[in-house]
mmCIF file of C-alpha atoms in Angstrom:
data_model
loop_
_atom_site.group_PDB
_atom_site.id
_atom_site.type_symbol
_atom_site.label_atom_id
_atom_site.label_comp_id
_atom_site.label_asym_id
_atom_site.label_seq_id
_atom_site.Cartn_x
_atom_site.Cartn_y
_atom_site.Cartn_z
ATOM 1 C CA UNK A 1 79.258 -109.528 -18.501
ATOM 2 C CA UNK A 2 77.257 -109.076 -15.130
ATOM 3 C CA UNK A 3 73.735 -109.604 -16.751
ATOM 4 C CA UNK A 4 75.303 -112.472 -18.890
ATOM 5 C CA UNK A 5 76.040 -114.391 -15.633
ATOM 6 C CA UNK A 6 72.943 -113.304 -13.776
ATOM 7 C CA UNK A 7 70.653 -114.475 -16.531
ATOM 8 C CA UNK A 8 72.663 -117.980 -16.355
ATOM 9 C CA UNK A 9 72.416 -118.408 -12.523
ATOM 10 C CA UNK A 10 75.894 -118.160 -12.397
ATOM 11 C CA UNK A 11 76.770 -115.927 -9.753
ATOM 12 C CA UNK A 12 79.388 -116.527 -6.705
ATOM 13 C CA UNK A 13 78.940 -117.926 -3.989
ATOM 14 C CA UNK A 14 80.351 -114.840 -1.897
ATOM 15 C CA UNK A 15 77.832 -112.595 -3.847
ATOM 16 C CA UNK A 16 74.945 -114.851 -3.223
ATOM 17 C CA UNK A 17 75.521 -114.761 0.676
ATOM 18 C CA UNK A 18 75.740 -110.690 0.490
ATOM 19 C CA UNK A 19 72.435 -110.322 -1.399
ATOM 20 C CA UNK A 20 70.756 -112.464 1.068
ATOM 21 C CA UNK A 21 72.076 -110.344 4.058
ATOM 22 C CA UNK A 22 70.707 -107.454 2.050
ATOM 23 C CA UNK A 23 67.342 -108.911 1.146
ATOM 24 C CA UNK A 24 66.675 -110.808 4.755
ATOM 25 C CA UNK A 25 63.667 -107.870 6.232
ATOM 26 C CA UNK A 26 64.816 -107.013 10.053
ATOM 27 C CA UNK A 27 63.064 -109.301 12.553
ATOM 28 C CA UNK A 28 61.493 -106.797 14.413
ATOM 29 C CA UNK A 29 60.059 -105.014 11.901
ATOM 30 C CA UNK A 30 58.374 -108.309 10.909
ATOM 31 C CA UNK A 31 56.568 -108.715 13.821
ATOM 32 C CA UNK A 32 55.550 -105.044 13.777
ATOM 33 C CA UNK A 33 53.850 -105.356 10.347
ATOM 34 C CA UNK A 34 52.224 -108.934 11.836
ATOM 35 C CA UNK A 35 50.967 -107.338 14.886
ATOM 36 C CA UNK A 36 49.537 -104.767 12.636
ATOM 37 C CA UNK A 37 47.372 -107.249 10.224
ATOM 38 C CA UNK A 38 45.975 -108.797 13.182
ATOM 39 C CA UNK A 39 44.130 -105.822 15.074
ATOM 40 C CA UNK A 40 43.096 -104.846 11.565
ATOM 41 C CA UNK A 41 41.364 -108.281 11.343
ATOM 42 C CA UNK A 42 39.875 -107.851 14.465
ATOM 43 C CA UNK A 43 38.413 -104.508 14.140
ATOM 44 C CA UNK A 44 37.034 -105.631 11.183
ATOM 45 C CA UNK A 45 36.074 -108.952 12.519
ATOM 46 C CA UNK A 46 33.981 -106.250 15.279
ATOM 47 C CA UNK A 47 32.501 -103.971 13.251
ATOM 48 C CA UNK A 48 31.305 -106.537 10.641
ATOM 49 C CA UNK A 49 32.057 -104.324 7.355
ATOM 50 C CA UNK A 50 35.047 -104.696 5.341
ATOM 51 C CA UNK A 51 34.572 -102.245 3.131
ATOM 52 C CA UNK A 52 34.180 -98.192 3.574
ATOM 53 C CA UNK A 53 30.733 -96.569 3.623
ATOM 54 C CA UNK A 54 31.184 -94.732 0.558
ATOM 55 C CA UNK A 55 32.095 -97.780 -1.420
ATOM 56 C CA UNK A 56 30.319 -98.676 -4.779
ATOM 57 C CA UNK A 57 31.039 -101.865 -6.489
ATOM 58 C CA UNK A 58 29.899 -100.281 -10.257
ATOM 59 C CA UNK A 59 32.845 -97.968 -9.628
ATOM 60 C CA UNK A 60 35.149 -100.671 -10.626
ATOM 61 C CA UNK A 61 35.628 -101.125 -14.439
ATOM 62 C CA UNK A 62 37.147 -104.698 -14.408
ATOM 63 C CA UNK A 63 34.305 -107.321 -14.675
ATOM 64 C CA UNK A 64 35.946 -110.106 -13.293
ATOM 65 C CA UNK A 65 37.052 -107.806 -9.903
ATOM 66 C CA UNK A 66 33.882 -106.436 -9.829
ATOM 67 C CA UNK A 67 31.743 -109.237 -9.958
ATOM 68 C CA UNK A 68 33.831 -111.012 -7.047
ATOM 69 C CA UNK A 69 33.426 -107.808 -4.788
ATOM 70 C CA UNK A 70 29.580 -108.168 -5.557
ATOM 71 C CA UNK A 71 29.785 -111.484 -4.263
ATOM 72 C CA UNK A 72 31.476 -110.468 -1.218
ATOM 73 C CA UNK A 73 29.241 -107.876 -0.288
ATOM 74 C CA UNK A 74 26.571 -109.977 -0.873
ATOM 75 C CA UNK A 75 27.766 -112.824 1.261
ATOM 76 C CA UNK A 76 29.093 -110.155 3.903
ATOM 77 C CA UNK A 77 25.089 -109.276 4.214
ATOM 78 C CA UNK A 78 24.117 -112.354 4.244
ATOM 79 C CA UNK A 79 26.622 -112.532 7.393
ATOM 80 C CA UNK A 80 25.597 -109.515 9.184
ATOM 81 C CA UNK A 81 21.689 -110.815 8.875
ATOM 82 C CA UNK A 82 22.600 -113.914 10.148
ATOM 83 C CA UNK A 83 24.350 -112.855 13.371
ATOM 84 C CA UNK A 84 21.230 -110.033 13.842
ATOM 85 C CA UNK A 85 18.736 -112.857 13.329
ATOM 86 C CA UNK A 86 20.495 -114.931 15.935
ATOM 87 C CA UNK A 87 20.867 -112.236 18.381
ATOM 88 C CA UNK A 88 17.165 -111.429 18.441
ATOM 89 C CA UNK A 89 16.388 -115.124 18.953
ATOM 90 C CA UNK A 90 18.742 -115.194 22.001
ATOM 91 C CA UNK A 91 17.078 -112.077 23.432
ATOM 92 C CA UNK A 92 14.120 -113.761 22.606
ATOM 93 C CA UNK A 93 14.480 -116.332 25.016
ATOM 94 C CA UNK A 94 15.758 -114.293 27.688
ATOM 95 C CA UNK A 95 12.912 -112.109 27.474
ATOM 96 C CA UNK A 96 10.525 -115.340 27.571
ATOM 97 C CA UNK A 97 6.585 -114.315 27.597
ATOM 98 C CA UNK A 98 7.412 -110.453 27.497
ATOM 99 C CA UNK A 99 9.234 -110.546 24.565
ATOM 100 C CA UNK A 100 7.694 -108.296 21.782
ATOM 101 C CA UNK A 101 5.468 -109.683 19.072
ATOM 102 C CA UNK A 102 7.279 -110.720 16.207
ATOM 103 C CA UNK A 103 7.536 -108.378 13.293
ATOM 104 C CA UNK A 104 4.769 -109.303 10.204
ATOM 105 C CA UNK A 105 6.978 -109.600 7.309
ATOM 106 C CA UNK A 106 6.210 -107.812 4.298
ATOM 107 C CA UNK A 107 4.877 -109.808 1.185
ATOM 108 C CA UNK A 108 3.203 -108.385 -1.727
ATOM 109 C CA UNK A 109 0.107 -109.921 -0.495
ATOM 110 C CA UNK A 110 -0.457 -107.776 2.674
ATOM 111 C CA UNK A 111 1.193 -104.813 1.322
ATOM 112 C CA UNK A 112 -1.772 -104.914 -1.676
ATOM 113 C CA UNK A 113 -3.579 -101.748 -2.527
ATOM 114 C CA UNK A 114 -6.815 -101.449 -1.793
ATOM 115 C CA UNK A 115 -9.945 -102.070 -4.293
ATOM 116 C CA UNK A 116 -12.678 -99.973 -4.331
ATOM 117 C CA UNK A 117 -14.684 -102.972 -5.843
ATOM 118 C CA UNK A 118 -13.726 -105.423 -3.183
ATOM 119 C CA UNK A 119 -16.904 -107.422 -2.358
ATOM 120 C CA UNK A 120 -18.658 -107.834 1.278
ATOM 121 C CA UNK A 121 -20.216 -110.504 2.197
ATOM 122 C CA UNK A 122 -23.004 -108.795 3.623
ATOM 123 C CA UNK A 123 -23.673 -106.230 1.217
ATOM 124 C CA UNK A 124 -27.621 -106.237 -0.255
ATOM 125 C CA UNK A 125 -26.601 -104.897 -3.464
ATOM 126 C CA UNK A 126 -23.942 -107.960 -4.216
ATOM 127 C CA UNK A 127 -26.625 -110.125 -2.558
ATOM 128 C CA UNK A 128 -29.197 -108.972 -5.385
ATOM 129 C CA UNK A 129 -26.712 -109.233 -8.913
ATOM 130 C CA UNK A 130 -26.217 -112.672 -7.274
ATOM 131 C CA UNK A 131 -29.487 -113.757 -7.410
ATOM 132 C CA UNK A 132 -30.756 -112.044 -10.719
ATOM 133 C CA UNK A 133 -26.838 -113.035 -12.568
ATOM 134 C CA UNK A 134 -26.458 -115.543 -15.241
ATOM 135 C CA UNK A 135 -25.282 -118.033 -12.264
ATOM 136 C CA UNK A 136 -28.807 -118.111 -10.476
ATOM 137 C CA UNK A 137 -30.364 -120.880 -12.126
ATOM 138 C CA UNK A 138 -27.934 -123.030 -11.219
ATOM 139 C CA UNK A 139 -27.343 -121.672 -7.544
ATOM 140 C CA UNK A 140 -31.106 -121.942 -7.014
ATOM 141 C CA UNK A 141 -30.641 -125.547 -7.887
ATOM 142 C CA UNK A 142 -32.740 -125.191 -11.253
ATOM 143 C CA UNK A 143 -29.876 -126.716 -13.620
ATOM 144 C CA UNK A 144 -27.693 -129.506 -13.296
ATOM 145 C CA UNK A 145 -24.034 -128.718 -14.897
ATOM 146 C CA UNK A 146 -23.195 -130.606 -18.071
ATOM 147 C CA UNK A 147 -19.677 -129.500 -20.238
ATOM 148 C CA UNK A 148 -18.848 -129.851 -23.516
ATOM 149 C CA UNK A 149 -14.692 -129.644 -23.732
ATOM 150 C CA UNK A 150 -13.534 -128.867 -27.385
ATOM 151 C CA UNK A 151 -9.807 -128.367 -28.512
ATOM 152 C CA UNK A 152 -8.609 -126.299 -31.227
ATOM 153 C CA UNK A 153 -8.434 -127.734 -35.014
ATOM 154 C CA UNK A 154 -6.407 -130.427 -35.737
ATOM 155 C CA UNK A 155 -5.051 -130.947 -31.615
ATOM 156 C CA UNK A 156 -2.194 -132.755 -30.684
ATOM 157 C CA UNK A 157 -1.573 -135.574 -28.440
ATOM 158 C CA UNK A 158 -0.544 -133.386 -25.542
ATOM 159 C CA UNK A 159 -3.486 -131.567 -25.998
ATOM 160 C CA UNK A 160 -5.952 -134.238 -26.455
ATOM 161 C CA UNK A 161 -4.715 -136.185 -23.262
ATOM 162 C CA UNK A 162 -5.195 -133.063 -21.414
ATOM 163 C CA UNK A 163 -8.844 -132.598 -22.446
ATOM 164 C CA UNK A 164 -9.269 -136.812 -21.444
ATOM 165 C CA UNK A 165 -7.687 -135.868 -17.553
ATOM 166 C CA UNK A 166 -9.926 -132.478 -17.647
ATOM 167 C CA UNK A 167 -13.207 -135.100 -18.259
ATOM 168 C CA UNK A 168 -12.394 -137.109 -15.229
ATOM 169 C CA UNK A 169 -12.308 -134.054 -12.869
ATOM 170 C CA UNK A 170 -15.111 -132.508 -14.036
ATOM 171 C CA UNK A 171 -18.473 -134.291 -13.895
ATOM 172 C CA UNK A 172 -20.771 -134.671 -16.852
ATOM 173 C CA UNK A 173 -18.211 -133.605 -18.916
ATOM 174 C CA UNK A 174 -18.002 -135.108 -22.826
ATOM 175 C CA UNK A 175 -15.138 -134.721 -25.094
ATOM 176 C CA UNK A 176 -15.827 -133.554 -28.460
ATOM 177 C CA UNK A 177 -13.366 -132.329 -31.467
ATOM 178 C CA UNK A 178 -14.104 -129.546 -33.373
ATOM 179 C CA UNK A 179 -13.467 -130.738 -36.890
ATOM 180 C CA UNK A 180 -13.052 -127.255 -38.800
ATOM 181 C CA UNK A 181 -16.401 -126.201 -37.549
ATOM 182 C CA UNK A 182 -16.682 -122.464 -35.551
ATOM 183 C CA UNK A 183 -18.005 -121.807 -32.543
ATOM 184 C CA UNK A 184 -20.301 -119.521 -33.628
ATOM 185 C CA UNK A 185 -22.035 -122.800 -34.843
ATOM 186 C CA UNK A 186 -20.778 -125.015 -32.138
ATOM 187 C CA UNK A 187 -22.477 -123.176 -29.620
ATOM 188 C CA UNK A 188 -26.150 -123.105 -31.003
ATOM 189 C CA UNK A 189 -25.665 -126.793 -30.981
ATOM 190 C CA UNK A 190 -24.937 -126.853 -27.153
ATOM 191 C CA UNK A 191 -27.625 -125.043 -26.282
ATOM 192 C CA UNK A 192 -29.997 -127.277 -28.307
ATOM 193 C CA UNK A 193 -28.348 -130.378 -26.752
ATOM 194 C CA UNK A 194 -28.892 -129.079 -23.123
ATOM 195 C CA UNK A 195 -24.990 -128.050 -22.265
ATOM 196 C CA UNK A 196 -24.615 -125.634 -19.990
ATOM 197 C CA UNK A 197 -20.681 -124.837 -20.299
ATOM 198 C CA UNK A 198 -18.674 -124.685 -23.633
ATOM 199 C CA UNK A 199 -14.774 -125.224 -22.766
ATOM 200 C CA UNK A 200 -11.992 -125.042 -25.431
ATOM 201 C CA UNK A 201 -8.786 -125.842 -25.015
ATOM 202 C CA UNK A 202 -6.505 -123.857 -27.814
ATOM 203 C CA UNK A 203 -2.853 -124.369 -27.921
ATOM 204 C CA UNK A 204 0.581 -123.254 -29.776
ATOM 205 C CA UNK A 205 3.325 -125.914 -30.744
ATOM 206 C CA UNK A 206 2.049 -128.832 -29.626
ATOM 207 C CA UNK A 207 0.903 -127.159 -25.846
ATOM 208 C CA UNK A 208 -2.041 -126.229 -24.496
ATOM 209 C CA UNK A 209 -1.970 -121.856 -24.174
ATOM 210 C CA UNK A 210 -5.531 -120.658 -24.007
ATOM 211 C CA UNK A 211 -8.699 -121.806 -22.808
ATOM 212 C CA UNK A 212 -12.033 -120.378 -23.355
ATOM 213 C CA UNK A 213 -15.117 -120.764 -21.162
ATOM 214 C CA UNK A 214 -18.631 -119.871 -21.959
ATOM 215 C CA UNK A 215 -21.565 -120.560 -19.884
ATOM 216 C CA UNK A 216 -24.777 -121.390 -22.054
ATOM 217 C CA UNK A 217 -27.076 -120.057 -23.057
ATOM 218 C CA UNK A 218 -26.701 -116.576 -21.845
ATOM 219 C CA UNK A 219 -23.120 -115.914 -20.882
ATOM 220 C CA UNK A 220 -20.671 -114.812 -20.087
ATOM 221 C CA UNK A 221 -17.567 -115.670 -21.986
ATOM 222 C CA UNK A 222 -13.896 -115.619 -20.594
ATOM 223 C CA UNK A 223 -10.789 -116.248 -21.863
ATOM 224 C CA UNK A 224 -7.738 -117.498 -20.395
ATOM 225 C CA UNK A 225 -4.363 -117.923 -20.192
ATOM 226 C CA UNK A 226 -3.185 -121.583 -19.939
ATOM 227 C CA UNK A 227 0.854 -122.232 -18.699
ATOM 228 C CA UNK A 228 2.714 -124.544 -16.334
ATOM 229 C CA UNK A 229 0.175 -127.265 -17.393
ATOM 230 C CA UNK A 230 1.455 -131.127 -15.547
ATOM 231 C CA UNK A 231 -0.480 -134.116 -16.994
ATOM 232 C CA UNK A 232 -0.843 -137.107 -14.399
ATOM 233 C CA UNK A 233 2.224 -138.950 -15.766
ATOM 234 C CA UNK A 234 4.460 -136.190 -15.760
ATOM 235 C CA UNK A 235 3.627 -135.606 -11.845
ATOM 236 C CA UNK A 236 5.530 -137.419 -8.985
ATOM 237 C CA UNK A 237 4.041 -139.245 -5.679
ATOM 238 C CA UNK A 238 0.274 -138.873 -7.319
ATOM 239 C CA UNK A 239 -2.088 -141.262 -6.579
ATOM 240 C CA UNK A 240 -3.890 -143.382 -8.284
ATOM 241 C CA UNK A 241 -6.681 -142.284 -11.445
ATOM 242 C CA UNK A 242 -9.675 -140.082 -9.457
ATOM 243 C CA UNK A 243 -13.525 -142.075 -8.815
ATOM 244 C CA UNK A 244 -16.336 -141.056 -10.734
ATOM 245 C CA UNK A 245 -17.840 -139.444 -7.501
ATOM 246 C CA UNK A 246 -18.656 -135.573 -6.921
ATOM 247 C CA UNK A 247 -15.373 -133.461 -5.530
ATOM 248 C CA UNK A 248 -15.834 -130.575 -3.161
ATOM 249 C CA UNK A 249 -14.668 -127.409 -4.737
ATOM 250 C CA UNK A 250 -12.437 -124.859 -2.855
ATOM 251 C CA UNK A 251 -12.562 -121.329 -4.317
ATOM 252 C CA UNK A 252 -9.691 -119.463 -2.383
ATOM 253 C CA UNK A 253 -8.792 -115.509 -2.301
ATOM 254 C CA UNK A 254 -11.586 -114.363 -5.126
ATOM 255 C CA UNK A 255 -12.362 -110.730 -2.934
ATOM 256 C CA UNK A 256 -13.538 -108.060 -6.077
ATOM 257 C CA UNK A 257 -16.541 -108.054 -8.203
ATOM 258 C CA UNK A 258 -14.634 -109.452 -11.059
ATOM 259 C CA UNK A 259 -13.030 -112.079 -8.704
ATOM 260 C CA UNK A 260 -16.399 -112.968 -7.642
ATOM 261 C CA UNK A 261 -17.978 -113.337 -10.852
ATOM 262 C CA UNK A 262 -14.688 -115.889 -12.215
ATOM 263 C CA UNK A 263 -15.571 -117.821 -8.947
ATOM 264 C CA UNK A 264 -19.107 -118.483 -9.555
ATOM 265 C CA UNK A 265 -18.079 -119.387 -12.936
ATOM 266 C CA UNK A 266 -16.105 -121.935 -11.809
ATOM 267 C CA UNK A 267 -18.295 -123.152 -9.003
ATOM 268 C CA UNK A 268 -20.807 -123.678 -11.664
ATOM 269 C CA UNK A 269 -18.676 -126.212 -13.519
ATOM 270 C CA UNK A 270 -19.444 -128.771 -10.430
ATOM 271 C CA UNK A 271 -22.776 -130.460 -9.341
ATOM 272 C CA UNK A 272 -24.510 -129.297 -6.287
ATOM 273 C CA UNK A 273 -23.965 -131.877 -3.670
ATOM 274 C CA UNK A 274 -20.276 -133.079 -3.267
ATOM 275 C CA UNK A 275 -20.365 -136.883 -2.694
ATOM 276 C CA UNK A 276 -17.824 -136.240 0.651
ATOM 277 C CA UNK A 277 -16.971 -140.530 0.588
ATOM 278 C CA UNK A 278 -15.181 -140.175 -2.772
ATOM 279 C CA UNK A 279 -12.892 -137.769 -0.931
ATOM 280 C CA UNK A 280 -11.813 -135.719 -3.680
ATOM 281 C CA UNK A 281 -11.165 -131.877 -4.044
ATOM 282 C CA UNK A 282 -10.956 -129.698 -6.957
ATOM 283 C CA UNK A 283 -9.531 -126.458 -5.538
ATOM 284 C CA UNK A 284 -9.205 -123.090 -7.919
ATOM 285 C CA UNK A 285 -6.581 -120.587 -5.596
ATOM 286 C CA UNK A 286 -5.722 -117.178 -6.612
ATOM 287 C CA UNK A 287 -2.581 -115.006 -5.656
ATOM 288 C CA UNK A 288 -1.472 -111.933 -7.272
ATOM 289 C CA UNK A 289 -4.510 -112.529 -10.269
ATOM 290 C CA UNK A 290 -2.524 -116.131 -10.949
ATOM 291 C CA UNK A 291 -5.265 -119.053 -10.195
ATOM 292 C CA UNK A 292 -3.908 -122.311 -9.557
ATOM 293 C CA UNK A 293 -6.059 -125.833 -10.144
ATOM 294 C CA UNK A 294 -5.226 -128.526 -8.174
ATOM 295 C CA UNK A 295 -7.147 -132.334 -7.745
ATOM 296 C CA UNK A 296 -6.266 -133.693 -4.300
ATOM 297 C CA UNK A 297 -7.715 -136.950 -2.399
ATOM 298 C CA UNK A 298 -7.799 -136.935 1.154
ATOM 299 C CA UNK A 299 -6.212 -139.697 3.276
ATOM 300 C CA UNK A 300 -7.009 -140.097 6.531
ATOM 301 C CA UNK A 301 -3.711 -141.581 8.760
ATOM 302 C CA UNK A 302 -5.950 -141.755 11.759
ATOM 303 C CA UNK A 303 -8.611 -139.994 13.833
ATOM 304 C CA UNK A 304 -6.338 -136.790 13.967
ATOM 305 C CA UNK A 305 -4.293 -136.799 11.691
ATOM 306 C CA UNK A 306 -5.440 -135.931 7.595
ATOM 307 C CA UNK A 307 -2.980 -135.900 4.332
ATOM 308 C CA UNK A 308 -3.533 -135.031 0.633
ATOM 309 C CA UNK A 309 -2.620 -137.295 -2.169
ATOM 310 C CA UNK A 310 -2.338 -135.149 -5.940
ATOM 311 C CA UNK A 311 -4.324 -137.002 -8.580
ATOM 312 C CA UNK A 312 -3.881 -134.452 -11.274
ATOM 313 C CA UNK A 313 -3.664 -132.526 -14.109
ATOM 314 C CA UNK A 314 -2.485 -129.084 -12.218
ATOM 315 C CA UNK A 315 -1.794 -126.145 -14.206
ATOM 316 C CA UNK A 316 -2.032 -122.622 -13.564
ATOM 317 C CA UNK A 317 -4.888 -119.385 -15.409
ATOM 318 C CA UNK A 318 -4.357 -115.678 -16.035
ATOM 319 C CA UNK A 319 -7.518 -114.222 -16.994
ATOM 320 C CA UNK A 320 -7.661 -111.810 -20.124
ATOM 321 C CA UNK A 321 -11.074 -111.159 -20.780
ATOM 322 C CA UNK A 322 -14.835 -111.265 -19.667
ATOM 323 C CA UNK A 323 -17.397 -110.721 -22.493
ATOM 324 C CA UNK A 324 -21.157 -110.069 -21.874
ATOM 325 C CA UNK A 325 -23.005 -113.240 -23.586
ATOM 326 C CA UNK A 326 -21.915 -115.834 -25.679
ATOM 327 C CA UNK A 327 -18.572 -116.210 -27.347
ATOM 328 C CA UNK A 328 -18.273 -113.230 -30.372
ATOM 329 C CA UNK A 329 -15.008 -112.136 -31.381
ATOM 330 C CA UNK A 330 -16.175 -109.389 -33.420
ATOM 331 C CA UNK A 331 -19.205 -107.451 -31.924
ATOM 332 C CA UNK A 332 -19.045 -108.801 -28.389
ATOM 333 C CA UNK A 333 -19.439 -106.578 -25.363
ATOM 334 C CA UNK A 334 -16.125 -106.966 -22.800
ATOM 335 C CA UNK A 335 -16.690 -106.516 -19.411
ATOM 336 C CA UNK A 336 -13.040 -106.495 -18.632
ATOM 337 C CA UNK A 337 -10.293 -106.588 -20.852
ATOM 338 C CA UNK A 338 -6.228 -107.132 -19.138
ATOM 339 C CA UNK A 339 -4.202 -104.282 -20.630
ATOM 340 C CA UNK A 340 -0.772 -105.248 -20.559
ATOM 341 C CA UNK A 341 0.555 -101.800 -20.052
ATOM 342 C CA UNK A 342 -1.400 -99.432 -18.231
ATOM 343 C CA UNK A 343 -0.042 -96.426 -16.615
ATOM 344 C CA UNK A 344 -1.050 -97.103 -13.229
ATOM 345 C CA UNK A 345 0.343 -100.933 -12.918
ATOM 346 C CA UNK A 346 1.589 -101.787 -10.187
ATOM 347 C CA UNK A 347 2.936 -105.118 -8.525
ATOM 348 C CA UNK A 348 0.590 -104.705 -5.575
ATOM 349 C CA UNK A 349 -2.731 -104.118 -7.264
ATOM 350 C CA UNK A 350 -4.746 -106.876 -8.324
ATOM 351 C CA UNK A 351 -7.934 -107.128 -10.218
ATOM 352 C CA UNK A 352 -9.501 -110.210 -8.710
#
């Protein structure tokens, strides 16, 4: 009868007033269990971790709980950095001129691992393959550059307008399609016909992947890796289409042997004397074996002050191969050859 008239709500009015007297918590205790909360919250609020040292969040088997407490240590770090970072600053500028140097942070740049065949500037023996290498006619001023850029068979229009913008950064540069014929046979013709560089441009549904660069008539051949590749409409704020003059040409960060050798390559692709009024740069940057092209203009604001205005294409090599001579899949000679996994990688060594 009792659980009947509870289940309705129907209880007395006398019994409703006893259950609250009985419920109600003493007043005291209240406060006791409030003052207790409080310093809890403030010695955690001091000692800036809420959770025990031994804690591990992969000890908790819900996914949902776990992945919350992940993001609360996370954000609890995030905290404690903050209020380190700010306290250093402070004693900072207390200390004024005899505060310590500031700590170098570590990047994967400076913390790289040193190459045996990193190249000196000075050295006689780099000073001699430089002047008896394929490169020497051209840095003795003996050869003018002139590039033949090919696609793969049957390109597409992403492809082809890519080759087109490639033309207009690089000087004495023709566009040519291959038409089912090999390279084995395009290359003879080159030679005959006085080009000095053979560039293809190969690509895989519909985008340009791979490009292949051989310097005539004697070599050497690599191949790259073509990705994040930005044609001049796809970029934003870029100026307007480059001049036909001469850009400068920035080679940035190329330290080994190999290095060295991909940077004369490319330094090869340009004429000799830069025509500095057109000002235009074509700069080649590498970091962590990734080279990045970019075509800037300057624009000088005043007599102090200098900005750079993208013109485009930009995209970004990975070198996979240098072979002795001409292009030859099947007999050629490889002077280096990326192996995906080798058992010493590492993320701080670099080849070039």
């Amino acid at each position: 009868m009792y659980n009947k008239i509870w289940e309705k709500g129907k209880l007395p009015q006398s019994w409703k007033e006893k259950l609250k007297q009985k419920v109600k918590p003493d007043e005291a205790a209240v406060q006791e269990m409030d003052q207790a909360e409080i310093e809890v919250t403030e010695t955690k609020s001091e000692s800036g971790a809420c959770f025990p040292p031994t804690f591990s969040v992969s000890e908790i088997k819900n996914k949902q709980r776990r992945h919350a407490m992940f993001l609360k240590l996370k954000e609890e770090k995030r905290k404690q950095k903050l209020e380190l970072k700010k306290k250093k600053k402070k004693e900072r500028k207390v200390l004024g001129d005899q505060a310590p140097p500031k700590e170098v942070p570590k990047t994967i740049e400076n913390q790289r691992i040193y190459d045996e065949t990193t190249v000196n500037p000075e050295d006689e023996e780099v000073a001699f393959d430089e002047g008896t290498d394929e490169f020497s006619a051209y840095f003795n001023q003996l050869t003018n550059p002139k590039v033949l850029i090919t696609t793969s068979d049957r390109p597409r229009g992403r492809t082809v307008r890519f080759c087109e913008q490639l033309a207009t950064v690089v000087p004495h540069a023709h566009v040519y399609y291959r038409r089912g014929l090999a390279l084995k046979r395009v290359i003879p013709q080159c030679i005959s016909r006085g080009f000095t560089y053979l560039m293809v441009i190969n690509e895989d549904r519909k985008v340009p992947n791979g490009l292949i660069l051989c310097h005539l008539p004697d070599g050497p051949t690599a191949h790259f890796k073509i990705s994040s590749v930005r044609l001049r409409k796809e970029m934003k704020r870029r100026g307007k289409d480059p001049t036909e003059h001469v850009p400068e040409v920035i080679l940035n960060n190329f330290s080994t042997r190999l290095g060295h050798s991909i940077g004369r390559m490319f330094a090869a692709l340009f004429p000799h004397d830069p025509q500095f009024v057109g000002r235009q740069v074509a700069t080649f940057h590498n970091q962590r074996d990734f080279i990045f092209f970019r075509f800037h203009r300057y624009i000088f604001k005043n007599e102090k002050k200098v900005g750079m205005q993208e013109l485009g294409p930009r995209f970004t090599l990975k070198l996979r191969s240098l072979q002795k001579g001409t292009f030859d899949s099947k007999f050629g000679e490889y002077e280096w050859v990326h192996k995906r996994h080798e058992m010493d990688s590492s993320r701080r060594k670099f080849h070039l």
